[in-house]
Coordinates of C-alpha atoms in Angstrom, one line a residue:
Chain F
X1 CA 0.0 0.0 0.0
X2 CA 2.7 2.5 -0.9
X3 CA 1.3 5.8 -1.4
X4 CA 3.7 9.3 -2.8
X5 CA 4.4 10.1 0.8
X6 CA 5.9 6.5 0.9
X7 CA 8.1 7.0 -2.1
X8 CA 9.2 9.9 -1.3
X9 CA 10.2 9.5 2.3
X10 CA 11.9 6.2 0.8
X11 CA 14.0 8.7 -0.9
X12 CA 14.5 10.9 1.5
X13 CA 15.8 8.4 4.3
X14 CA 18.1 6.9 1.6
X15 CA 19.9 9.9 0.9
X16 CA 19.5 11.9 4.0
X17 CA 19.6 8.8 6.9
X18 CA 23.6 8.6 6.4
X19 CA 23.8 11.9 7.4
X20 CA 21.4 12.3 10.2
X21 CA 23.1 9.8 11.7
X22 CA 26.0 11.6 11.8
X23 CA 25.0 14.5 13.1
X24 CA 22.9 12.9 16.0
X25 CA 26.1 11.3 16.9
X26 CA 27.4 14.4 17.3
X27 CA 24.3 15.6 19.1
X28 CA 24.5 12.4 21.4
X29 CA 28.4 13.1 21.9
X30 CA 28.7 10.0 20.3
X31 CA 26.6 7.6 21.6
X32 CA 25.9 5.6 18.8
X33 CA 22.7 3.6 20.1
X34 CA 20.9 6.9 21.3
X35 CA 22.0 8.7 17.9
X36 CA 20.4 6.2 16.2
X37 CA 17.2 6.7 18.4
X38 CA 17.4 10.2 17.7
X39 CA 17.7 9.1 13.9
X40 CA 14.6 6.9 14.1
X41 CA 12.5 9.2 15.9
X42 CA 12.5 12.6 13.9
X43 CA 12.2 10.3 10.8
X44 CA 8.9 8.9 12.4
X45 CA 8.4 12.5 12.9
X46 CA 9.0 14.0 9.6
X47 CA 7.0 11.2 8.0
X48 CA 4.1 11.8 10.0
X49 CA 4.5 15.4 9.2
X50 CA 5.6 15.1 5.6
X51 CA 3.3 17.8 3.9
X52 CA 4.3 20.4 6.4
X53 CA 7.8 19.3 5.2
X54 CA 7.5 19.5 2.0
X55 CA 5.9 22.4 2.1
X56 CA 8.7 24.2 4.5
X57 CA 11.2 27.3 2.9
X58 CA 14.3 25.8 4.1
X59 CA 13.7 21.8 4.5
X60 CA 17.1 21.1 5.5
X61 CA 16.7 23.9 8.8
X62 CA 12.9 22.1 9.5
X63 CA 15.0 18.8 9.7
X64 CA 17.7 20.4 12.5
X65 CA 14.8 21.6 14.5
X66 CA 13.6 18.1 14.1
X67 CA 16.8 16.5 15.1
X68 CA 17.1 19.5 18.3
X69 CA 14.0 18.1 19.6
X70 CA 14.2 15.0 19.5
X71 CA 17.4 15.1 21.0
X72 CA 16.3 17.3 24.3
X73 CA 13.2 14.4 24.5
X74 CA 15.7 11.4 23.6
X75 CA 18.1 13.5 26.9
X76 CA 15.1 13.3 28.9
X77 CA 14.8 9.6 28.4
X78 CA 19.0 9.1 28.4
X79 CA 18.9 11.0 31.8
X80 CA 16.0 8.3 33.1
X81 CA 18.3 5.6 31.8
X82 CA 21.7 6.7 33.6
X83 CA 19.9 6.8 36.6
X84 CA 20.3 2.9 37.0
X85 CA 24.0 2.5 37.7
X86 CA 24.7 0.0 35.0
X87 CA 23.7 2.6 32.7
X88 CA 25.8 4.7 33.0
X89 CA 29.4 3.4 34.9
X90 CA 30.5 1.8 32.0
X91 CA 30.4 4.8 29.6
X92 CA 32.3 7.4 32.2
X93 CA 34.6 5.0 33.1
X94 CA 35.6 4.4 29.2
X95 CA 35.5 7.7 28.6
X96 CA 38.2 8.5 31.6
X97 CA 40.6 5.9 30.4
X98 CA 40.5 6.6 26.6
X99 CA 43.7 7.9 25.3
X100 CA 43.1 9.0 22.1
X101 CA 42.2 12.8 21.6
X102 CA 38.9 12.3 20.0
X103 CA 37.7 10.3 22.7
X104 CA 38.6 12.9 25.1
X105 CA 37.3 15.7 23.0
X106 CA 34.0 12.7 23.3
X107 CA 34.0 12.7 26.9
X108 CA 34.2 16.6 27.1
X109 CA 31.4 16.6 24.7
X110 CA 29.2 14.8 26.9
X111 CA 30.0 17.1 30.0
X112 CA 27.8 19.8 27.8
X113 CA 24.3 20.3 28.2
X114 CA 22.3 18.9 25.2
X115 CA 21.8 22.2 23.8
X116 CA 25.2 23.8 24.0
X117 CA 26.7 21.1 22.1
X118 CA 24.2 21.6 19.6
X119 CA 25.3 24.6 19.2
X120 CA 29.1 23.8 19.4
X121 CA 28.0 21.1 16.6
X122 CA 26.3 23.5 14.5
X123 CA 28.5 26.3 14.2
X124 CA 31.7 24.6 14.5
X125 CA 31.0 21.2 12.4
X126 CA 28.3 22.6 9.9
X127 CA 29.6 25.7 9.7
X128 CA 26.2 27.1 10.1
X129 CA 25.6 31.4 10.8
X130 CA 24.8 32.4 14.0
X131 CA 21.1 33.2 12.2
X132 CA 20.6 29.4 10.7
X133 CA 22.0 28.4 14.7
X134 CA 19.1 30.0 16.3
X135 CA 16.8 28.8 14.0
X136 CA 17.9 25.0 14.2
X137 CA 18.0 25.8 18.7
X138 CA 14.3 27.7 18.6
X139 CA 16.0 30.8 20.5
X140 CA 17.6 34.1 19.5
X141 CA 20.9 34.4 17.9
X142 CA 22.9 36.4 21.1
X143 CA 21.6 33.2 23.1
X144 CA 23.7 31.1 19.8
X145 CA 26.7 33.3 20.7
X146 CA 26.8 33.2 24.5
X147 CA 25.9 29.2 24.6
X148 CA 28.9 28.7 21.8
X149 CA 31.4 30.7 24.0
X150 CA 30.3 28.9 27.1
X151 CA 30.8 25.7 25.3
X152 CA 34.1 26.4 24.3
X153 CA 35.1 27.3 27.2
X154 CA 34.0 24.1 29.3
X155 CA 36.0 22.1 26.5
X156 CA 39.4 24.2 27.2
X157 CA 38.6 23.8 30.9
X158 CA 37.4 19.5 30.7
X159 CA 40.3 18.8 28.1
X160 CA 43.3 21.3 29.7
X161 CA 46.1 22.4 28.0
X162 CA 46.3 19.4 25.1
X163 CA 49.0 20.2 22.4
X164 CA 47.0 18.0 19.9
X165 CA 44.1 19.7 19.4
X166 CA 43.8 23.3 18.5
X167 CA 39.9 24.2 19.8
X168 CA 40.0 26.8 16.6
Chain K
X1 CA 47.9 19.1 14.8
X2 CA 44.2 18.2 15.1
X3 CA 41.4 20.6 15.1
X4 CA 38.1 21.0 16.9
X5 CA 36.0 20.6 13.3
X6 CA 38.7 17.0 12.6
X7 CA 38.2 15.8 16.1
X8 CA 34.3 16.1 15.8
X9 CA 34.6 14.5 12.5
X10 CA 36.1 11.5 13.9
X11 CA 33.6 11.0 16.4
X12 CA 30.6 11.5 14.0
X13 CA 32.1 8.4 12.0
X14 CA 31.7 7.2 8.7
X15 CA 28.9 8.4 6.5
X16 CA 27.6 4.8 6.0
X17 CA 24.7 4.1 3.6
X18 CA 21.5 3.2 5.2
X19 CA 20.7 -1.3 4.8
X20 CA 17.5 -1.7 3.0
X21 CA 16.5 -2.8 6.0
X22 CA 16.9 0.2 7.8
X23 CA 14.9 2.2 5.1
X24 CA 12.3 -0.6 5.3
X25 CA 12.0 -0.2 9.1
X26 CA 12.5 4.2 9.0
X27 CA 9.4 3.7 6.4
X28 CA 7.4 1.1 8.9
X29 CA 7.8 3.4 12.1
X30 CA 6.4 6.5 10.1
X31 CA 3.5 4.3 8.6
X32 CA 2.8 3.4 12.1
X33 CA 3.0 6.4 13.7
X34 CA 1.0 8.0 11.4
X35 CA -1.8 5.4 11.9
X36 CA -1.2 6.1 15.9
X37 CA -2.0 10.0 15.2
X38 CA -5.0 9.6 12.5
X39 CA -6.4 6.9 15.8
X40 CA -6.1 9.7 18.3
X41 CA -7.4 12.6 15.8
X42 CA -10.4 9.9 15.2
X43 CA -11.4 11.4 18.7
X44 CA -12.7 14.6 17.7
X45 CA -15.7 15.6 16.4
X46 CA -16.5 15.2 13.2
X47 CA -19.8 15.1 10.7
X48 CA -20.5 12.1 8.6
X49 CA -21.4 11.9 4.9
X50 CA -24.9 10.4 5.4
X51 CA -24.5 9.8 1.8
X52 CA -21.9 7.7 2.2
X53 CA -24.2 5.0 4.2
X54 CA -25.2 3.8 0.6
X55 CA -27.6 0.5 2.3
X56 CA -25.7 -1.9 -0.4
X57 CA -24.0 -5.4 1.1
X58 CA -20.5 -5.2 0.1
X59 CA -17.7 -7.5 1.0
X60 CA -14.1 -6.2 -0.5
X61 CA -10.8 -7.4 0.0
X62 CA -7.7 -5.8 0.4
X63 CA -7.7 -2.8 -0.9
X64 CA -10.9 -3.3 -3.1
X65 CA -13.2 -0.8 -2.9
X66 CA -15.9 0.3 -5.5
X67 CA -17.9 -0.7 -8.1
X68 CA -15.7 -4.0 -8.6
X69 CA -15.7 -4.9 -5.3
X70 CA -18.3 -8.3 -5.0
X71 CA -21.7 -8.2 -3.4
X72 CA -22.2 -10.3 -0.3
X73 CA -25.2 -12.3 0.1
X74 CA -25.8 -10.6 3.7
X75 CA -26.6 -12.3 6.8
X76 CA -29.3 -10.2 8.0
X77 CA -28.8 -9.0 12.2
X78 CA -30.7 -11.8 14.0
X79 CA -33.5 -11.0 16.5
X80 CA -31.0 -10.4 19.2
X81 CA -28.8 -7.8 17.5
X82 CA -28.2 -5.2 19.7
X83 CA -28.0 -2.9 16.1
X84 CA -29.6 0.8 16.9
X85 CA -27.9 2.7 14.3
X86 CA -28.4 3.2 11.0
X87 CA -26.1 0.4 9.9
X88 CA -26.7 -3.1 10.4
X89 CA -24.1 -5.9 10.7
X90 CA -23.8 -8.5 7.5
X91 CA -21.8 -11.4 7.0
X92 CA -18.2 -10.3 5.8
X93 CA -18.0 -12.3 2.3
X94 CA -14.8 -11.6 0.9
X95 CA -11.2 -12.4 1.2
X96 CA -9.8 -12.6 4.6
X97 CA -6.9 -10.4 5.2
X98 CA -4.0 -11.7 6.7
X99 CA -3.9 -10.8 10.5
X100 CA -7.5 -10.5 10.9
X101 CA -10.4 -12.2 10.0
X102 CA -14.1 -10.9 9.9
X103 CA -17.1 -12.5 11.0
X104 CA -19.5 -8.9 10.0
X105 CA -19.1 -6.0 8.2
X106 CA -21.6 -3.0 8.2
X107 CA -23.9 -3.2 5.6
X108 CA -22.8 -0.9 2.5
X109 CA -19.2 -0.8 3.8
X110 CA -16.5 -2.0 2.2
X111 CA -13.0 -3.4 3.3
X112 CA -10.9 -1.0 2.6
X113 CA -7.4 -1.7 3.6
X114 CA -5.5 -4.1 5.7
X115 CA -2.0 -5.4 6.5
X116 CA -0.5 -6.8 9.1
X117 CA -1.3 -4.2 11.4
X118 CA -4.4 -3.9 11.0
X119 CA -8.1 -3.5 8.7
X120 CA -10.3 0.0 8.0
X121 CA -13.4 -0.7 7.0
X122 CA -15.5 2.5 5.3
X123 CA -18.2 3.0 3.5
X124 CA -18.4 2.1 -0.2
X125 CA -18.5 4.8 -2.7
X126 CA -16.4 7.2 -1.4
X127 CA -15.1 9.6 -4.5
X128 CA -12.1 9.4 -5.5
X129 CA -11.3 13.0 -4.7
X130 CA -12.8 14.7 -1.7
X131 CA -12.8 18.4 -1.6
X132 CA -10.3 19.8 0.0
X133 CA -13.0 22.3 1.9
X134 CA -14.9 18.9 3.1
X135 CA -15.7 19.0 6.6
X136 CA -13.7 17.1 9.1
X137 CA -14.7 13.6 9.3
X138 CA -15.6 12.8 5.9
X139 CA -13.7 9.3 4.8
X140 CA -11.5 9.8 2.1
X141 CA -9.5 6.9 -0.4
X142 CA -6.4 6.6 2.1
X143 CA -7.2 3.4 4.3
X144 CA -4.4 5.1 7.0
X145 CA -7.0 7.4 7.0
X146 CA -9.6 6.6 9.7
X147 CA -11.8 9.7 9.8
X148 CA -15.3 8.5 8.6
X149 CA -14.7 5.3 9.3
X150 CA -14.2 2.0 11.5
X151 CA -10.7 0.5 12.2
X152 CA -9.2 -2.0 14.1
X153 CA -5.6 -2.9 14.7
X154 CA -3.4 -3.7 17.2
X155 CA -1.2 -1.9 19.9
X156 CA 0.8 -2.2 23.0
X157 CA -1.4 -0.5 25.3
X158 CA -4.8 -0.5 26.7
X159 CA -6.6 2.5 27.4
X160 CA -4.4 5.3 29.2
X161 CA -5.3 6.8 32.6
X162 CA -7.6 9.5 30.9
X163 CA -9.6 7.2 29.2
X164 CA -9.7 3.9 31.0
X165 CA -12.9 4.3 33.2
X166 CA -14.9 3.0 30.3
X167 CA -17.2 -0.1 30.9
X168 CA -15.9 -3.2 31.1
X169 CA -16.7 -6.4 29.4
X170 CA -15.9 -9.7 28.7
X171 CA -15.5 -10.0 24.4
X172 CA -14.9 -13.8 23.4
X173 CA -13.6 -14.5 26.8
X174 CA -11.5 -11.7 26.9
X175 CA -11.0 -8.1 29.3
X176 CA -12.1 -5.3 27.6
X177 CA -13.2 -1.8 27.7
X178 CA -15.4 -0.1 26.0
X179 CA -14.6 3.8 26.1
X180 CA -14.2 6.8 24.3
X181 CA -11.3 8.5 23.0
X182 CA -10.9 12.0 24.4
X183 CA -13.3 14.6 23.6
X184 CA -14.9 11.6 21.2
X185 CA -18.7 12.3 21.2
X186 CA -21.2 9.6 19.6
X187 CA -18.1 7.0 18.5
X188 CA -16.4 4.6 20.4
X189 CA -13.2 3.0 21.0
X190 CA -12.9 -0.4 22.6
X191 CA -10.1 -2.3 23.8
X192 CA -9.3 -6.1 23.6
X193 CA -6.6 -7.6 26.2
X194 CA -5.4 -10.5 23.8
X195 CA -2.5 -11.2 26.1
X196 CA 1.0 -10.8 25.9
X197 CA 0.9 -7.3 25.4
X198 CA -1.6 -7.3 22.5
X199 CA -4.7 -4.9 23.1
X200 CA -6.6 -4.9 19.8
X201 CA -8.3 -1.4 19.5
X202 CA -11.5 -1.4 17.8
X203 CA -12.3 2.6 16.9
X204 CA -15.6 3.6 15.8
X205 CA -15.7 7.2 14.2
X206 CA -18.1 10.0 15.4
X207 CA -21.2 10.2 13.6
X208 CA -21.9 6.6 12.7
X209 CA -24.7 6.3 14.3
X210 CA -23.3 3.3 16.5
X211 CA -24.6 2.1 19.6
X212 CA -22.3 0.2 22.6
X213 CA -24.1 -3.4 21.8
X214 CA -22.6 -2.7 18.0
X215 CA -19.6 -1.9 18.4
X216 CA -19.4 -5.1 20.8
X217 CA -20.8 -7.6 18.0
X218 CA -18.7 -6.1 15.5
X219 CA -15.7 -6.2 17.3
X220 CA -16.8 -10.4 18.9
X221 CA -16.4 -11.1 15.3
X222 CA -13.1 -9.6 14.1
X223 CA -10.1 -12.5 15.3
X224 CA -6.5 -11.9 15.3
X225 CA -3.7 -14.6 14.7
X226 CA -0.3 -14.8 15.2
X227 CA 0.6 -13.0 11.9
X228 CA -0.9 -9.7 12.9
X229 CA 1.7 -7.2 14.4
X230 CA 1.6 -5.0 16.9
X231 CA 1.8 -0.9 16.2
X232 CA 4.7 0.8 18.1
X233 CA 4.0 4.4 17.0

């Protein structure tokens, strides 16, 4: 019983879903099994809500607010998760050990709240303006600017002085 | 040296094409969820075509629907048929869909979709446009659309908190509850506890014309096997 809206989310997810992974991964501060809940849930989203999509001036800004909000509901349901201990021990104690820069750069990462990394992961990754920032985040640009300083600033104070990676 | 936009590069990965599978499933979860929001929309008011209750016995399958679809020799309500509305219950004639089978249809209605997750039933004759300034309520050609119409399929939950004070029965031996959606007015929804974890939800859209004791006889004769799955929206 495919229908046009089937077809063309078919499309969609098979060119897009590579991506959105990636960038929830980011989100998620790499947490691959909750970046692919992210992943699965504003698709479910977006399909439900396909004419609005199509219909949106910048498709590819409706699908980062899609991807914020999921994230700040899929934290809601990560922070229920870590509060049994298995949860979470494992992850911080990886994380603590790992040598490799981009696992510390990971670990500082998580130590942000959801929506400051997003905006770390916006401007810094994507390259996105400070305008397309706040659009994707739902709040105004000097918010983008204070929460992208903030953020920077927690990752020079979690990682310390580390010769092999220039923050900018 | 590495830098912030390299380091965050690593830890996104590799931009690794979606399986088939994974498409297959992305496409599943939306179908379902959509069917999960067109259930709880079902809840509001709505006006229904009278038109539309055309008094012919018609069995479909599948996805027939129409002039092509095959007239049942109806099994007229017997003396005890708890029918009040305007439609009466008729032997279902055609092809069983897989999941579900039907004992009774409404008479003039039509299967008009089913899969694995579950069966709409609406009424035959629906045009194959409807104007987009049709009031809310009138069923349209989509069978994942439920307004208008009757639909059954099947779901992890019984009724939530707000909604689970219906009346309870017992339907082929089963617990269930017959309820209303929120701020549903004449329609009904009931619920089904099949066991392990399978509540089949049998939605009755406002403006039928329904009464409790036919939703109950309609939904006694719908039975669900072990190929029907259940909706995770």
């Amino acid at each position: 019983m495919k229908n046009e809206r089937d077809e063309q989310f078919h499309q969609f997810v098979v060119s897009r879903r590579a991506a959105l992974v990636r960038t929830a991964t980011l989100l998620t501060a790499g947490d691959a099994h909750l970046a692919e809940d992210l992943v699965q849930s504003t698709l479910t989203k977006l399909y439900v809500a396909w004419p609005a999509f199509q219909r949106a001036d910048n498709p590819d800004g409706y699908v980062r607010r899609a991807l914020v909000n999921a994230l700040t509901d899929e934290r809601r349901r990560w922070w229920r998760r870590s509060e049994r201990p298995m949860a979470e021990v494992p992850d911080r104690a990886a994380a603590e050990h790992a040598g490799d820069v981009s696992d510390g750069l990971r670990a500082a990462l998580r130590e942000l709240p959801p929506r400051m990394r997003a905006a770390l992961v916006f401007r810094y990754f994507y390259d996105l303006d400070v305008a397309d920032t706040a659009d994707a985040l739902g709040c105004s640009e000097g918010t983008v600017k204070s929460q992208t300083a903030r953020a920077l600033d927690r990752l020079r104070t979690v990682l310390g002085p580390n010769p092999s990676l220039a923050l900018l | 040296m590495m830098n912030l936009h390299d380091g965050l590069a690593r830890i996104a990965g590799p931009d690794a094409e979606p399986t088939p599978e994974q498409v297959a499933a992305d496409l599943a979860r939306g179908r379902t969820a959509l069917r999960r929001r067109r259930t709880v929309q079902a809840a509001g008011g709505s006006v229904f075509m009278a038109a539309a209750l055309a008094a012919v016995i018609v069995a479909g399958s599948g996805l027939a629907s129409g002039p092509s679809a095959p007239e049942a020799a109806g099994e007229r309500p017997s003396a005890s048929s708890p029918a009040t509305g305007p439609t009466a219950l008729v032997a279902y004639q055609g092809e069983q869909p897989k999941g579900f089978t039907l004992d009774k249809v409404p008479e003039g209605w039509v299967l008009q979709g089913a899969d694995e997750y579950g069966i709409t039933i609406a009424p035959k004759g629906i045009p194959d446009v409807v104007p987009s300034d049709a009031p809310p309520g009138v069923p349209n050609n989509d069978p994942h659309s439920f307004e208008g119409k009757i639909m059954a399929q099947l779901q992890e939950f019984g009724p939530g908190e707000d909604i689970a004070n219906g009346k309870k029965l017992t339907i082929n031996g089963k617990e269930a509850v017959l309820t209303k959606m929120l701020d549903q007015t004449t329609g009904h929804a009931l619920f089904v506890n099949l066991g392990e974890n399978r509540w089949m939800i049998v939605q009755v859209w406002d403006g039928l014309g329904w009464g409790e004791q036919q939703v109950v006889e309609f939904a006694a004769g719908i039975h669900v096997d072990d190929s029907a799955k259940v909706t995770h929206g």
